[in-house]
Amino acid sequence: MSAKKSAAPDPARSLALLWGSHSKPGRSGLTVRAIVETAIELADAHGLESVSMRQIAEQLKAGTMSLYTHIPGKGELTDLMFDTVYADLYADVDEPARQPGGWRGGMEFVARRNWEALMAHPWIHEVPAIRNALGPNITFKYEAELRPLDGLGLTDVEMDSALTLVLTHVQGTARAAAEHQRTQRESGLTDQEWWLTTGPLLDRYMAGLADRFPVAGRVGTASGEQHQAALDSDHAFRFGLDRILDGIQLLIDQR
């Protein structure tokens, strides 16, 4: 059962599982929680495509078919995994709103916590989150992340849009960071080692193209020398977040 070939989850079954009991054992002694936590461990180690009922059963020393009595398929399992990784994002629903720095400090806290979750579980990028079933942890997350924006004069739609803007920036940058880390692992080179090898070669080739690509050559060289890499994920995260929050501040000021 690969991630590519698994059937789409049934929304009704997913919602029933998400909002049901995860700790009640079945006749085999297994619980939904144990199955989901094992699936997350496998995905963290080897990617979402490596997760199958057979692999989970082996880890739990159980029969594969006994897992299906708890969770009917890979689609529903993925919904449960997605919801579960966000269970401990915040200590309580007001933690983001309590951060120093007002609404901006709250949104910086939200962005950082989401960044940490995505970097710890890069397989999340493979989950189609737009239509992912809304479980208790995702609903709690949404409530907690909206609260710093409440009472600022923004409309409800603007609050939702501002939060979405922050989160899509985090997701996009984290996806690039995950690809960057994978490239480092596969190449066996650190960023600095890669740049020491690649930088002089780029200088040689770009020197003959200065008339065609003057801006690209100048900016690319400056960025590469600054970051000693093709990408500085932390810089991209921080720079983009600051600009987004500046824009939200302008919208608040207009109100």
JSON list of N, CA and C in Angstrom, two decimals, residues 175-250:
[
{"chain": "A", "resi": 175, "resn": "ARG", "atom": "N", "xyz": [9.24, 23.27, 2.97]},
{"chain": "A", "resi": 175, "resn": "ARG", "atom": "CA", "xyz": [9.36, 22.28, 1.89]},
{"chain": "A", "resi": 175, "resn": "ARG", "atom": "C", "xyz": [10.71, 22.43, 1.18]},
{"chain": "A", "resi": 176, "resn": "ALA", "atom": "N", "xyz": [11.09, 23.69, 0.90]},
{"chain": "A", "resi": 176, "resn": "ALA", "atom": "CA", "xyz": [12.39, 23.93, 0.26]},
{"chain": "A", "resi": 176, "resn": "ALA", "atom": "C", "xyz": [13.53, 23.48, 1.17]},
{"chain": "A", "resi": 177, "resn": "ALA", "atom": "N", "xyz": [13.38, 23.72, 2.47]},
{"chain": "A", "resi": 177, "resn": "ALA", "atom": "CA", "xyz": [14.41, 23.31, 3.43]},
{"chain": "A", "resi": 177, "resn": "ALA", "atom": "C", "xyz": [14.53, 21.79, 3.47]},
{"chain": "A", "resi": 178, "resn": "ALA", "atom": "N", "xyz": [13.39, 21.09, 3.41]},
{"chain": "A", "resi": 178, "resn": "ALA", "atom": "CA", "xyz": [13.42, 19.63, 3.43]},
{"chain": "A", "resi": 178, "resn": "ALA", "atom": "C", "xyz": [14.13, 19.09, 2.18]},
{"chain": "A", "resi": 179, "resn": "GLU", "atom": "N", "xyz": [13.85, 19.68, 1.03]},
{"chain": "A", "resi": 179, "resn": "GLU", "atom": "CA", "xyz": [14.53, 19.27, -0.20]},
{"chain": "A", "resi": 179, "resn": "GLU", "atom": "C", "xyz": [16.02, 19.56, -0.12]},
{"chain": "A", "resi": 180, "resn": "HIS", "atom": "N", "xyz": [16.36, 20.68, 0.48]},
{"chain": "A", "resi": 180, "resn": "HIS", "atom": "CA", "xyz": [17.76, 21.07, 0.65]},
{"chain": "A", "resi": 180, "resn": "HIS", "atom": "C", "xyz": [18.49, 20.06, 1.53]},
{"chain": "A", "resi": 181, "resn": "GLN", "atom": "N", "xyz": [17.86, 19.67, 2.64]},
{"chain": "A", "resi": 181, "resn": "GLN", "atom": "CA", "xyz": [18.47, 18.68, 3.53]},
{"chain": "A", "resi": 181, "resn": "GLN", "atom": "C", "xyz": [18.65, 17.34, 2.85]},
{"chain": "A", "resi": 182, "resn": "ARG", "atom": "N", "xyz": [17.64, 16.95, 2.05]},
{"chain": "A", "resi": 182, "resn": "ARG", "atom": "CA", "xyz": [17.74, 15.68, 1.33]},
{"chain": "A", "resi": 182, "resn": "ARG", "atom": "C", "xyz": [18.90, 15.72, 0.33]},
{"chain": "A", "resi": 183, "resn": "THR", "atom": "N", "xyz": [19.07, 16.84, -0.34]},
{"chain": "A", "resi": 183, "resn": "THR", "atom": "CA", "xyz": [20.18, 17.00, -1.28]},
{"chain": "A", "resi": 183, "resn": "THR", "atom": "C", "xyz": [21.51, 16.89, -0.57]},
{"chain": "A", "resi": 184, "resn": "GLN", "atom": "N", "xyz": [21.61, 17.49, 0.61]},
{"chain": "A", "resi": 184, "resn": "GLN", "atom": "CA", "xyz": [22.85, 17.39, 1.38]},
{"chain": "A", "resi": 184, "resn": "GLN", "atom": "C", "xyz": [23.16, 15.94, 1.74]},
{"chain": "A", "resi": 185, "resn": "ARG", "atom": "N", "xyz": [22.14, 15.20, 2.19]},
{"chain": "A", "resi": 185, "resn": "ARG", "atom": "CA", "xyz": [22.35, 13.80, 2.57]},
{"chain": "A", "resi": 185, "resn": "ARG", "atom": "C", "xyz": [22.78, 12.97, 1.37]},
{"chain": "A", "resi": 186, "resn": "GLU", "atom": "N", "xyz": [22.10, 13.16, 0.24]},
{"chain": "A", "resi": 186, "resn": "GLU", "atom": "CA", "xyz": [22.38, 12.34, -0.93]},
{"chain": "A", "resi": 186, "resn": "GLU", "atom": "C", "xyz": [23.74, 12.66, -1.55]},
{"chain": "A", "resi": 187, "resn": "SER", "atom": "N", "xyz": [24.15, 13.94, -1.48]},
{"chain": "A", "resi": 187, "resn": "SER", "atom": "CA", "xyz": [25.43, 14.33, -2.06]},
{"chain": "A", "resi": 187, "resn": "SER", "atom": "C", "xyz": [26.61, 14.03, -1.13]},
{"chain": "A", "resi": 188, "resn": "GLY", "atom": "N", "xyz": [26.32, 13.98, 0.17]},
{"chain": "A", "resi": 188, "resn": "GLY", "atom": "CA", "xyz": [27.39, 13.78, 1.14]},
{"chain": "A", "resi": 188, "resn": "GLY", "atom": "C", "xyz": [28.23, 15.01, 1.38]},
{"chain": "A", "resi": 189, "resn": "LEU", "atom": "N", "xyz": [27.77, 16.17, 0.89]},
{"chain": "A", "resi": 189, "resn": "LEU", "atom": "CA", "xyz": [28.51, 17.42, 1.04]},
{"chain": "A", "resi": 189, "resn": "LEU", "atom": "C", "xyz": [27.73, 18.39, 1.91]},
{"chain": "A", "resi": 190, "resn": "THR", "atom": "N", "xyz": [28.43, 19.08, 2.81]},
{"chain": "A", "resi": 190, "resn": "THR", "atom": "CA", "xyz": [27.81, 20.17, 3.54]},
{"chain": "A", "resi": 190, "resn": "THR", "atom": "C", "xyz": [27.65, 21.36, 2.60]},
{"chain": "A", "resi": 191, "resn": "ASP", "atom": "N", "xyz": [26.88, 22.36, 3.01]},
{"chain": "A", "resi": 191, "resn": "ASP", "atom": "CA", "xyz": [26.72, 23.55, 2.18]},
{"chain": "A", "resi": 191, "resn": "ASP", "atom": "C", "xyz": [28.06, 24.22, 1.91]},
{"chain": "A", "resi": 192, "resn": "GLN", "atom": "N", "xyz": [28.88, 24.33, 2.95]},
{"chain": "A", "resi": 192, "resn": "GLN", "atom": "CA", "xyz": [30.16, 25.00, 2.79]},
{"chain": "A", "resi": 192, "resn": "GLN", "atom": "C", "xyz": [31.07, 24.23, 1.83]},
{"chain": "A", "resi": 193, "resn": "GLU", "atom": "N", "xyz": [31.07, 22.90, 1.96]},
{"chain": "A", "resi": 193, "resn": "GLU", "atom": "CA", "xyz": [31.88, 22.07, 1.04]},
{"chain": "A", "resi": 193, "resn": "GLU", "atom": "C", "xyz": [31.38, 22.23, -0.39]},
{"chain": "A", "resi": 194, "resn": "TRP", "atom": "N", "xyz": [30.05, 22.24, -0.55]},
{"chain": "A", "resi": 194, "resn": "TRP", "atom": "CA", "xyz": [29.48, 22.40, -1.90]},
{"chain": "A", "resi": 194, "resn": "TRP", "atom": "C", "xyz": [29.87, 23.75, -2.48]},
{"chain": "A", "resi": 195, "resn": "TRP", "atom": "N", "xyz": [29.80, 24.81, -1.67]},
{"chain": "A", "resi": 195, "resn": "TRP", "atom": "CA", "xyz": [30.10, 26.14, -2.18]},
{"chain": "A", "resi": 195, "resn": "TRP", "atom": "C", "xyz": [31.58, 26.30, -2.50]},
{"chain": "A", "resi": 196, "resn": "LEU", "atom": "N", "xyz": [32.45, 25.70, -1.72]},
{"chain": "A", "resi": 196, "resn": "LEU", "atom": "CA", "xyz": [33.88, 25.78, -2.00]},
{"chain": "A", "resi": 196, "resn": "LEU", "atom": "C", "xyz": [34.22, 25.15, -3.35]},
{"chain": "A", "resi": 197, "resn": "THR", "atom": "N", "xyz": [33.45, 24.13, -3.71]},
{"chain": "A", "resi": 197, "resn": "THR", "atom": "CA", "xyz": [33.66, 23.47, -5.01]},
{"chain": "A", "resi": 197, "resn": "THR", "atom": "C", "xyz": [32.96, 24.20, -6.14]},
{"chain": "A", "resi": 198, "resn": "THR", "atom": "N", "xyz": [31.72, 24.61, -5.89]},
{"chain": "A", "resi": 198, "resn": "THR", "atom": "CA", "xyz": [30.88, 25.16, -6.94]},
{"chain": "A", "resi": 198, "resn": "THR", "atom": "C", "xyz": [31.12, 26.64, -7.18]},
{"chain": "A", "resi": 199, "resn": "GLY", "atom": "N", "xyz": [31.41, 27.39, -6.11]},
{"chain": "A", "resi": 199, "resn": "GLY", "atom": "CA", "xyz": [31.57, 28.84, -6.24]},
{"chain": "A", "resi": 199, "resn": "GLY", "atom": "C", "xyz": [32.58, 29.25, -7.31]},
{"chain": "A", "resi": 200, "resn": "PRO", "atom": "N", "xyz": [33.82, 28.72, -7.26]},
{"chain": "A", "resi": 200, "resn": "PRO", "atom": "CA", "xyz": [34.81, 29.10, -8.29]},
{"chain": "A", "resi": 200, "resn": "PRO", "atom": "C", "xyz": [34.37, 28.72, -9.70]},
{"chain": "A", "resi": 201, "resn": "LEU", "atom": "N", "xyz": [33.69, 27.57, -9.85]},
{"chain": "A", "resi": 201, "resn": "LEU", "atom": "CA", "xyz": [33.21, 27.17, -11.18]},
{"chain": "A", "resi": 201, "resn": "LEU", "atom": "C", "xyz": [32.17, 28.14, -11.70]},
{"chain": "A", "resi": 202, "resn": "LEU", "atom": "N", "xyz": [31.25, 28.54, -10.81]},
{"chain": "A", "resi": 202, "resn": "LEU", "atom": "CA", "xyz": [30.22, 29.50, -11.23]},
{"chain": "A", "resi": 202, "resn": "LEU", "atom": "C", "xyz": [30.84, 30.83, -11.62]},
{"chain": "A", "resi": 203, "resn": "ASP", "atom": "N", "xyz": [31.84, 31.26, -10.86]},
{"chain": "A", "resi": 203, "resn": "ASP", "atom": "CA", "xyz": [32.53, 32.51, -11.19]},
{"chain": "A", "resi": 203, "resn": "ASP", "atom": "C", "xyz": [33.14, 32.45, -12.58]},
{"chain": "A", "resi": 204, "resn": "ARG", "atom": "N", "xyz": [33.73, 31.29, -12.90]},
{"chain": "A", "resi": 204, "resn": "ARG", "atom": "CA", "xyz": [34.38, 31.13, -14.21]},
{"chain": "A", "resi": 204, "resn": "ARG", "atom": "C", "xyz": [33.37, 31.21, -15.35]},
{"chain": "A", "resi": 205, "resn": "TYR", "atom": "N", "xyz": [32.24, 30.50, -15.17]},
{"chain": "A", "resi": 205, "resn": "TYR", "atom": "CA", "xyz": [31.24, 30.49, -16.24]},
{"chain": "A", "resi": 205, "resn": "TYR", "atom": "C", "xyz": [30.51, 31.82, -16.34]},
{"chain": "A", "resi": 206, "resn": "MET", "atom": "N", "xyz": [30.18, 32.40, -15.19]},
{"chain": "A", "resi": 206, "resn": "MET", "atom": "CA", "xyz": [29.43, 33.65, -15.20]},
{"chain": "A", "resi": 206, "resn": "MET", "atom": "C", "xyz": [30.27, 34.82, -15.71]},
{"chain": "A", "resi": 207, "resn": "ALA", "atom": "N", "xyz": [31.60, 34.71, -15.57]},
{"chain": "A", "resi": 207, "resn": "ALA", "atom": "CA", "xyz": [32.47, 35.79, -16.04]},
{"chain": "A", "resi": 207, "resn": "ALA", "atom": "C", "xyz": [32.29, 36.02, -17.54]},
{"chain": "A", "resi": 208, "resn": "GLY", "atom": "N", "xyz": [32.04, 34.96, -18.28]},
{"chain": "A", "resi": 208, "resn": "GLY", "atom": "CA", "xyz": [31.84, 35.10, -19.71]},
{"chain": "A", "resi": 208, "resn": "GLY", "atom": "C", "xyz": [30.43, 35.49, -20.10]},
{"chain": "A", "resi": 209, "resn": "LEU", "atom": "N", "xyz": [29.54, 35.55, -19.11]},
{"chain": "A", "resi": 209, "resn": "LEU", "atom": "CA", "xyz": [28.14, 35.88, -19.39]},
{"chain": "A", "resi": 209, "resn": "LEU", "atom": "C", "xyz": [27.70, 37.17, -18.72]},
{"chain": "A", "resi": 210, "resn": "ALA", "atom": "N", "xyz": [28.67, 37.94, -18.25]},
{"chain": "A", "resi": 210, "resn": "ALA", "atom": "CA", "xyz": [28.35, 39.15, -17.49]},
{"chain": "A", "resi": 210, "resn": "ALA", "atom": "C", "xyz": [27.50, 40.12, -18.30]},
{"chain": "A", "resi": 211, "resn": "ASP", "atom": "N", "xyz": [27.73, 40.19, -19.60]},
{"chain": "A", "resi": 211, "resn": "ASP", "atom": "CA", "xyz": [26.96, 41.12, -20.42]},
{"chain": "A", "resi": 211, "resn": "ASP", "atom": "C", "xyz": [25.52, 40.66, -20.59]},
{"chain": "A", "resi": 212, "resn": "ARG", "atom": "N", "xyz": [25.28, 39.34, -20.60]},
{"chain": "A", "resi": 212, "resn": "ARG", "atom": "CA", "xyz": [23.93, 38.80, -20.79]},
{"chain": "A", "resi": 212, "resn": "ARG", "atom": "C", "xyz": [23.12, 38.78, -19.51]},
{"chain": "A", "resi": 213, "resn": "PHE", "atom": "N", "xyz": [23.78, 38.47, -18.39]},
{"chain": "A", "resi": 213, "resn": "PHE", "atom": "CA", "xyz": [23.07, 38.32, -17.12]},
{"chain": "A", "resi": 213, "resn": "PHE", "atom": "C", "xyz": [23.73, 39.16, -16.02]},
{"chain": "A", "resi": 214, "resn": "PRO", "atom": "N", "xyz": [23.79, 40.48, -16.21]},
{"chain": "A", "resi": 214, "resn": "PRO", "atom": "CA", "xyz": [24.52, 41.30, -15.22]},
{"chain": "A", "resi": 214, "resn": "PRO", "atom": "C", "xyz": [23.87, 41.29, -13.84]},
{"chain": "A", "resi": 215, "resn": "VAL", "atom": "N", "xyz": [22.54, 41.38, -13.79]},
{"chain": "A", "resi": 215, "resn": "VAL", "atom": "CA", "xyz": [21.87, 41.42, -12.48]},
{"chain": "A", "resi": 215, "resn": "VAL", "atom": "C", "xyz": [21.90, 40.05, -11.82]},
{"chain": "A", "resi": 216, "resn": "ALA", "atom": "N", "xyz": [21.60, 39.00, -12.59]},
{"chain": "A", "resi": 216, "resn": "ALA", "atom": "CA", "xyz": [21.62, 37.65, -12.03]},
{"chain": "A", "resi": 216, "resn": "ALA", "atom": "C", "xyz": [23.00, 37.29, -11.52]},
{"chain": "A", "resi": 217, "resn": "GLY", "atom": "N", "xyz": [24.03, 37.66, -12.27]},
{"chain": "A", "resi": 217, "resn": "GLY", "atom": "CA", "xyz": [25.39, 37.36, -11.85]},
{"chain": "A", "resi": 217, "resn": "GLY", "atom": "C", "xyz": [25.76, 38.08, -10.56]},
{"chain": "A", "resi": 218, "resn": "ARG", "atom": "N", "xyz": [25.43, 39.37, -10.49]},
{"chain": "A", "resi": 218, "resn": "ARG", "atom": "CA", "xyz": [25.77, 40.15, -9.31]},
{"chain": "A", "resi": 218, "resn": "ARG", "atom": "C", "xyz": [25.02, 39.67, -8.07]},
{"chain": "A", "resi": 219, "resn": "VAL", "atom": "N", "xyz": [23.70, 39.51, -8.21]},
{"chain": "A", "resi": 219, "resn": "VAL", "atom": "CA", "xyz": [22.86, 39.13, -7.06]},
{"chain": "A", "resi": 219, "resn": "VAL", "atom": "C", "xyz": [23.14, 37.69, -6.64]},
{"chain": "A", "resi": 220, "resn": "GLY", "atom": "N", "xyz": [23.26, 36.78, -7.61]},
{"chain": "A", "resi": 220, "resn": "GLY", "atom": "CA", "xyz": [23.53, 35.38, -7.28]},
{"chain": "A", "resi": 220, "resn": "GLY", "atom": "C", "xyz": [24.85, 35.22, -6.56]},
{"chain": "A", "resi": 221, "resn": "THR", "atom": "N", "xyz": [25.87, 35.94, -7.02]},
{"chain": "A", "resi": 221, "resn": "THR", "atom": "CA", "xyz": [27.18, 35.87, -6.36]},
{"chain": "A", "resi": 221, "resn": "THR", "atom": "C", "xyz": [27.11, 36.41, -4.95]},
{"chain": "A", "resi": 222, "resn": "ALA", "atom": "N", "xyz": [26.45, 37.56, -4.78]},
{"chain": "A", "resi": 222, "resn": "ALA", "atom": "CA", "xyz": [26.33, 38.16, -3.44]},
{"chain": "A", "resi": 222, "resn": "ALA", "atom": "C", "xyz": [25.59, 37.23, -2.48]},
{"chain": "A", "resi": 223, "resn": "SER", "atom": "N", "xyz": [24.51, 36.62, -2.95]},
{"chain": "A", "resi": 223, "resn": "SER", "atom": "CA", "xyz": [23.73, 35.73, -2.09]},
{"chain": "A", "resi": 223, "resn": "SER", "atom": "C", "xyz": [24.51, 34.47, -1.74]},
{"chain": "A", "resi": 224, "resn": "GLY", "atom": "N", "xyz": [25.17, 33.90, -2.74]},
{"chain": "A", "resi": 224, "resn": "GLY", "atom": "CA", "xyz": [25.95, 32.69, -2.49]},
{"chain": "A", "resi": 224, "resn": "GLY", "atom": "C", "xyz": [27.07, 32.93, -1.50]},
{"chain": "A", "resi": 225, "resn": "GLU", "atom": "N", "xyz": [27.75, 34.09, -1.64]},
{"chain": "A", "resi": 225, "resn": "GLU", "atom": "CA", "xyz": [28.84, 34.40, -0.71]},
{"chain": "A", "resi": 225, "resn": "GLU", "atom": "C", "xyz": [28.31, 34.68, 0.69]},
{"chain": "A", "resi": 226, "resn": "GLN", "atom": "N", "xyz": [27.15, 35.33, 0.77]},
{"chain": "A", "resi": 226, "resn": "GLN", "atom": "CA", "xyz": [26.56, 35.64, 2.06]},
{"chain": "A", "resi": 226, "resn": "GLN", "atom": "C", "xyz": [26.16, 34.37, 2.81]},
{"chain": "A", "resi": 227, "resn": "HIS", "atom": "N", "xyz": [25.49, 33.45, 2.09]},
{"chain": "A", "resi": 227, "resn": "HIS", "atom": "CA", "xyz": [24.95, 32.26, 2.74]},
{"chain": "A", "resi": 227, "resn": "HIS", "atom": "C", "xyz": [25.89, 31.06, 2.67]},
{"chain": "A", "resi": 228, "resn": "GLN", "atom": "N", "xyz": [26.90, 31.14, 1.81]},
{"chain": "A", "resi": 228, "resn": "GLN", "atom": "CA", "xyz": [27.79, 30.00, 1.59]},
{"chain": "A", "resi": 228, "resn": "GLN", "atom": "C", "xyz": [26.99, 28.75, 1.23]},
{"chain": "A", "resi": 229, "resn": "ALA", "atom": "N", "xyz": [25.93, 28.95, 0.46]},
{"chain": "A", "resi": 229, "resn": "ALA", "atom": "CA", "xyz": [25.03, 27.86, 0.08]},
{"chain": "A", "resi": 229, "resn": "ALA", "atom": "C", "xyz": [24.09, 28.38, -1.00]},
{"chain": "A", "resi": 230, "resn": "ALA", "atom": "N", "xyz": [23.40, 27.43, -1.65]},
{"chain": "A", "resi": 230, "resn": "ALA", "atom": "CA", "xyz": [22.39, 27.81, -2.62]},
{"chain": "A", "resi": 230, "resn": "ALA", "atom": "C", "xyz": [21.14, 28.35, -1.94]},
{"chain": "A", "resi": 231, "resn": "LEU", "atom": "N", "xyz": [20.93, 27.95, -0.67]},
{"chain": "A", "resi": 231, "resn": "LEU", "atom": "CA", "xyz": [19.74, 28.36, 0.07]},
{"chain": "A", "resi": 231, "resn": "LEU", "atom": "C", "xyz": [20.08, 28.43, 1.55]},
{"chain": "A", "resi": 232, "resn": "ASP", "atom": "N", "xyz": [19.66, 29.52, 2.19]},
{"chain": "A", "resi": 232, "resn": "ASP", "atom": "CA", "xyz": [19.72, 29.63, 3.64]},
{"chain": "A", "resi": 232, "resn": "ASP", "atom": "C", "xyz": [18.28, 29.62, 4.13]},
{"chain": "A", "resi": 233, "resn": "SER", "atom": "N", "xyz": [17.81, 28.46, 4.59]},
{"chain": "A", "resi": 233, "resn": "SER", "atom": "CA", "xyz": [16.40, 28.28, 4.94]},
{"chain": "A", "resi": 233, "resn": "SER", "atom": "C", "xyz": [15.97, 29.20, 6.07]},
{"chain": "A", "resi": 234, "resn": "ASP", "atom": "N", "xyz": [16.81, 29.33, 7.08]},
{"chain": "A", "resi": 234, "resn": "ASP", "atom": "CA", "xyz": [16.44, 30.18, 8.21]},
{"chain": "A", "resi": 234, "resn": "ASP", "atom": "C", "xyz": [16.31, 31.64, 7.78]},
{"chain": "A", "resi": 235, "resn": "HIS", "atom": "N", "xyz": [17.21, 32.09, 6.91]},
{"chain": "A", "resi": 235, "resn": "HIS", "atom": "CA", "xyz": [17.12, 33.47, 6.42]},
{"chain": "A", "resi": 235, "resn": "HIS", "atom": "C", "xyz": [15.85, 33.66, 5.60]},
{"chain": "A", "resi": 236, "resn": "ALA", "atom": "N", "xyz": [15.54, 32.72, 4.72]},
{"chain": "A", "resi": 236, "resn": "ALA", "atom": "CA", "xyz": [14.34, 32.82, 3.89]},
{"chain": "A", "resi": 236, "resn": "ALA", "atom": "C", "xyz": [13.09, 32.82, 4.76]},
{"chain": "A", "resi": 237, "resn": "PHE", "atom": "N", "xyz": [13.08, 31.98, 5.80]},
{"chain": "A", "resi": 237, "resn": "PHE", "atom": "CA", "xyz": [11.94, 31.93, 6.72]},
{"chain": "A", "resi": 237, "resn": "PHE", "atom": "C", "xyz": [11.77, 33.27, 7.43]},
{"chain": "A", "resi": 238, "resn": "ARG", "atom": "N", "xyz": [12.84, 33.80, 7.99]},
{"chain": "A", "resi": 238, "resn": "ARG", "atom": "CA", "xyz": [12.77, 35.02, 8.78]},
{"chain": "A", "resi": 238, "resn": "ARG", "atom": "C", "xyz": [12.46, 36.24, 7.91]},
{"chain": "A", "resi": 239, "resn": "PHE", "atom": "N", "xyz": [13.13, 36.34, 6.76]},
{"chain": "A", "resi": 239, "resn": "PHE", "atom": "CA", "xyz": [12.94, 37.49, 5.88]},
{"chain": "A", "resi": 239, "resn": "PHE", "atom": "C", "xyz": [11.49, 37.55, 5.38]},
{"chain": "A", "resi": 240, "resn": "GLY", "atom": "N", "xyz": [10.98, 36.42, 4.90]},
{"chain": "A", "resi": 240, "resn": "GLY", "atom": "CA", "xyz": [9.62, 36.39, 4.39]},
{"chain": "A", "resi": 240, "resn": "GLY", "atom": "C", "xyz": [8.59, 36.66, 5.46]},
{"chain": "A", "resi": 241, "resn": "LEU", "atom": "N", "xyz": [8.80, 36.09, 6.66]},
{"chain": "A", "resi": 241, "resn": "LEU", "atom": "CA", "xyz": [7.85, 36.30, 7.75]},
{"chain": "A", "resi": 241, "resn": "LEU", "atom": "C", "xyz": [7.80, 37.77, 8.16]},
{"chain": "A", "resi": 242, "resn": "ASP", "atom": "N", "xyz": [8.96, 38.41, 8.25]},
{"chain": "A", "resi": 242, "resn": "ASP", "atom": "CA", "xyz": [8.98, 39.83, 8.62]},
{"chain": "A", "resi": 242, "resn": "ASP", "atom": "C", "xyz": [8.21, 40.67, 7.61]},
{"chain": "A", "resi": 243, "resn": "ARG", "atom": "N", "xyz": [8.40, 40.39, 6.32]},
{"chain": "A", "resi": 243, "resn": "ARG", "atom": "CA", "xyz": [7.71, 41.18, 5.29]},
{"chain": "A", "resi": 243, "resn": "ARG", "atom": "C", "xyz": [6.20, 40.95, 5.33]},
{"chain": "A", "resi": 244, "resn": "ILE", "atom": "N", "xyz": [5.79, 39.70, 5.58]},
{"chain": "A", "resi": 244, "resn": "ILE", "atom": "CA", "xyz": [4.37, 39.39, 5.67]},
{"chain": "A", "resi": 244, "resn": "ILE", "atom": "C", "xyz": [3.74, 40.10, 6.87]},
{"chain": "A", "resi": 245, "resn": "LEU", "atom": "N", "xyz": [4.41, 40.06, 8.01]},
{"chain": "A", "resi": 245, "resn": "LEU", "atom": "CA", "xyz": [3.86, 40.70, 9.20]},
{"chain": "A", "resi": 245, "resn": "LEU", "atom": "C", "xyz": [3.83, 42.23, 9.03]},
{"chain": "A", "resi": 246, "resn": "ASP", "atom": "N", "xyz": [4.80, 42.78, 8.33]},
{"chain": "A", "resi": 246, "resn": "ASP", "atom": "CA", "xyz": [4.75, 44.21, 8.01]},
{"chain": "A", "resi": 246, "resn": "ASP", "atom": "C", "xyz": [3.50, 44.54, 7.22]},
{"chain": "A", "resi": 247, "resn": "GLY", "atom": "N", "xyz": [3.18, 43.69, 6.24]},
{"chain": "A", "resi": 247, "resn": "GLY", "atom": "CA", "xyz": [1.99, 43.91, 5.42]},
{"chain": "A", "resi": 247, "resn": "GLY", "atom": "C", "xyz": [0.71, 43.80, 6.22]},
{"chain": "A", "resi": 248, "resn": "ILE", "atom": "N", "xyz": [0.64, 42.83, 7.14]},
{"chain": "A", "resi": 248, "resn": "ILE", "atom": "CA", "xyz": [-0.54, 42.69, 7.99]},
{"chain": "A", "resi": 248, "resn": "ILE", "atom": "C", "xyz": [-0.68, 43.91, 8.89]},
{"chain": "A", "resi": 249, "resn": "GLN", "atom": "N", "xyz": [0.45, 44.45, 9.36]},
{"chain": "A", "resi": 249, "resn": "GLN", "atom": "CA", "xyz": [0.41, 45.66, 10.18]},
{"chain": "A", "resi": 249, "resn": "GLN", "atom": "C", "xyz": [-0.20, 46.83, 9.42]},
{"chain": "A", "resi": 250, "resn": "LEU", "atom": "N", "xyz": [0.14, 46.96, 8.15]},
{"chain": "A", "resi": 250, "resn": "LEU", "atom": "CA", "xyz": [-0.45, 48.02, 7.33]},
{"chain": "A", "resi": 250, "resn": "LEU", "atom": "C", "xyz": [-1.96, 47.86, 7.24]}
]
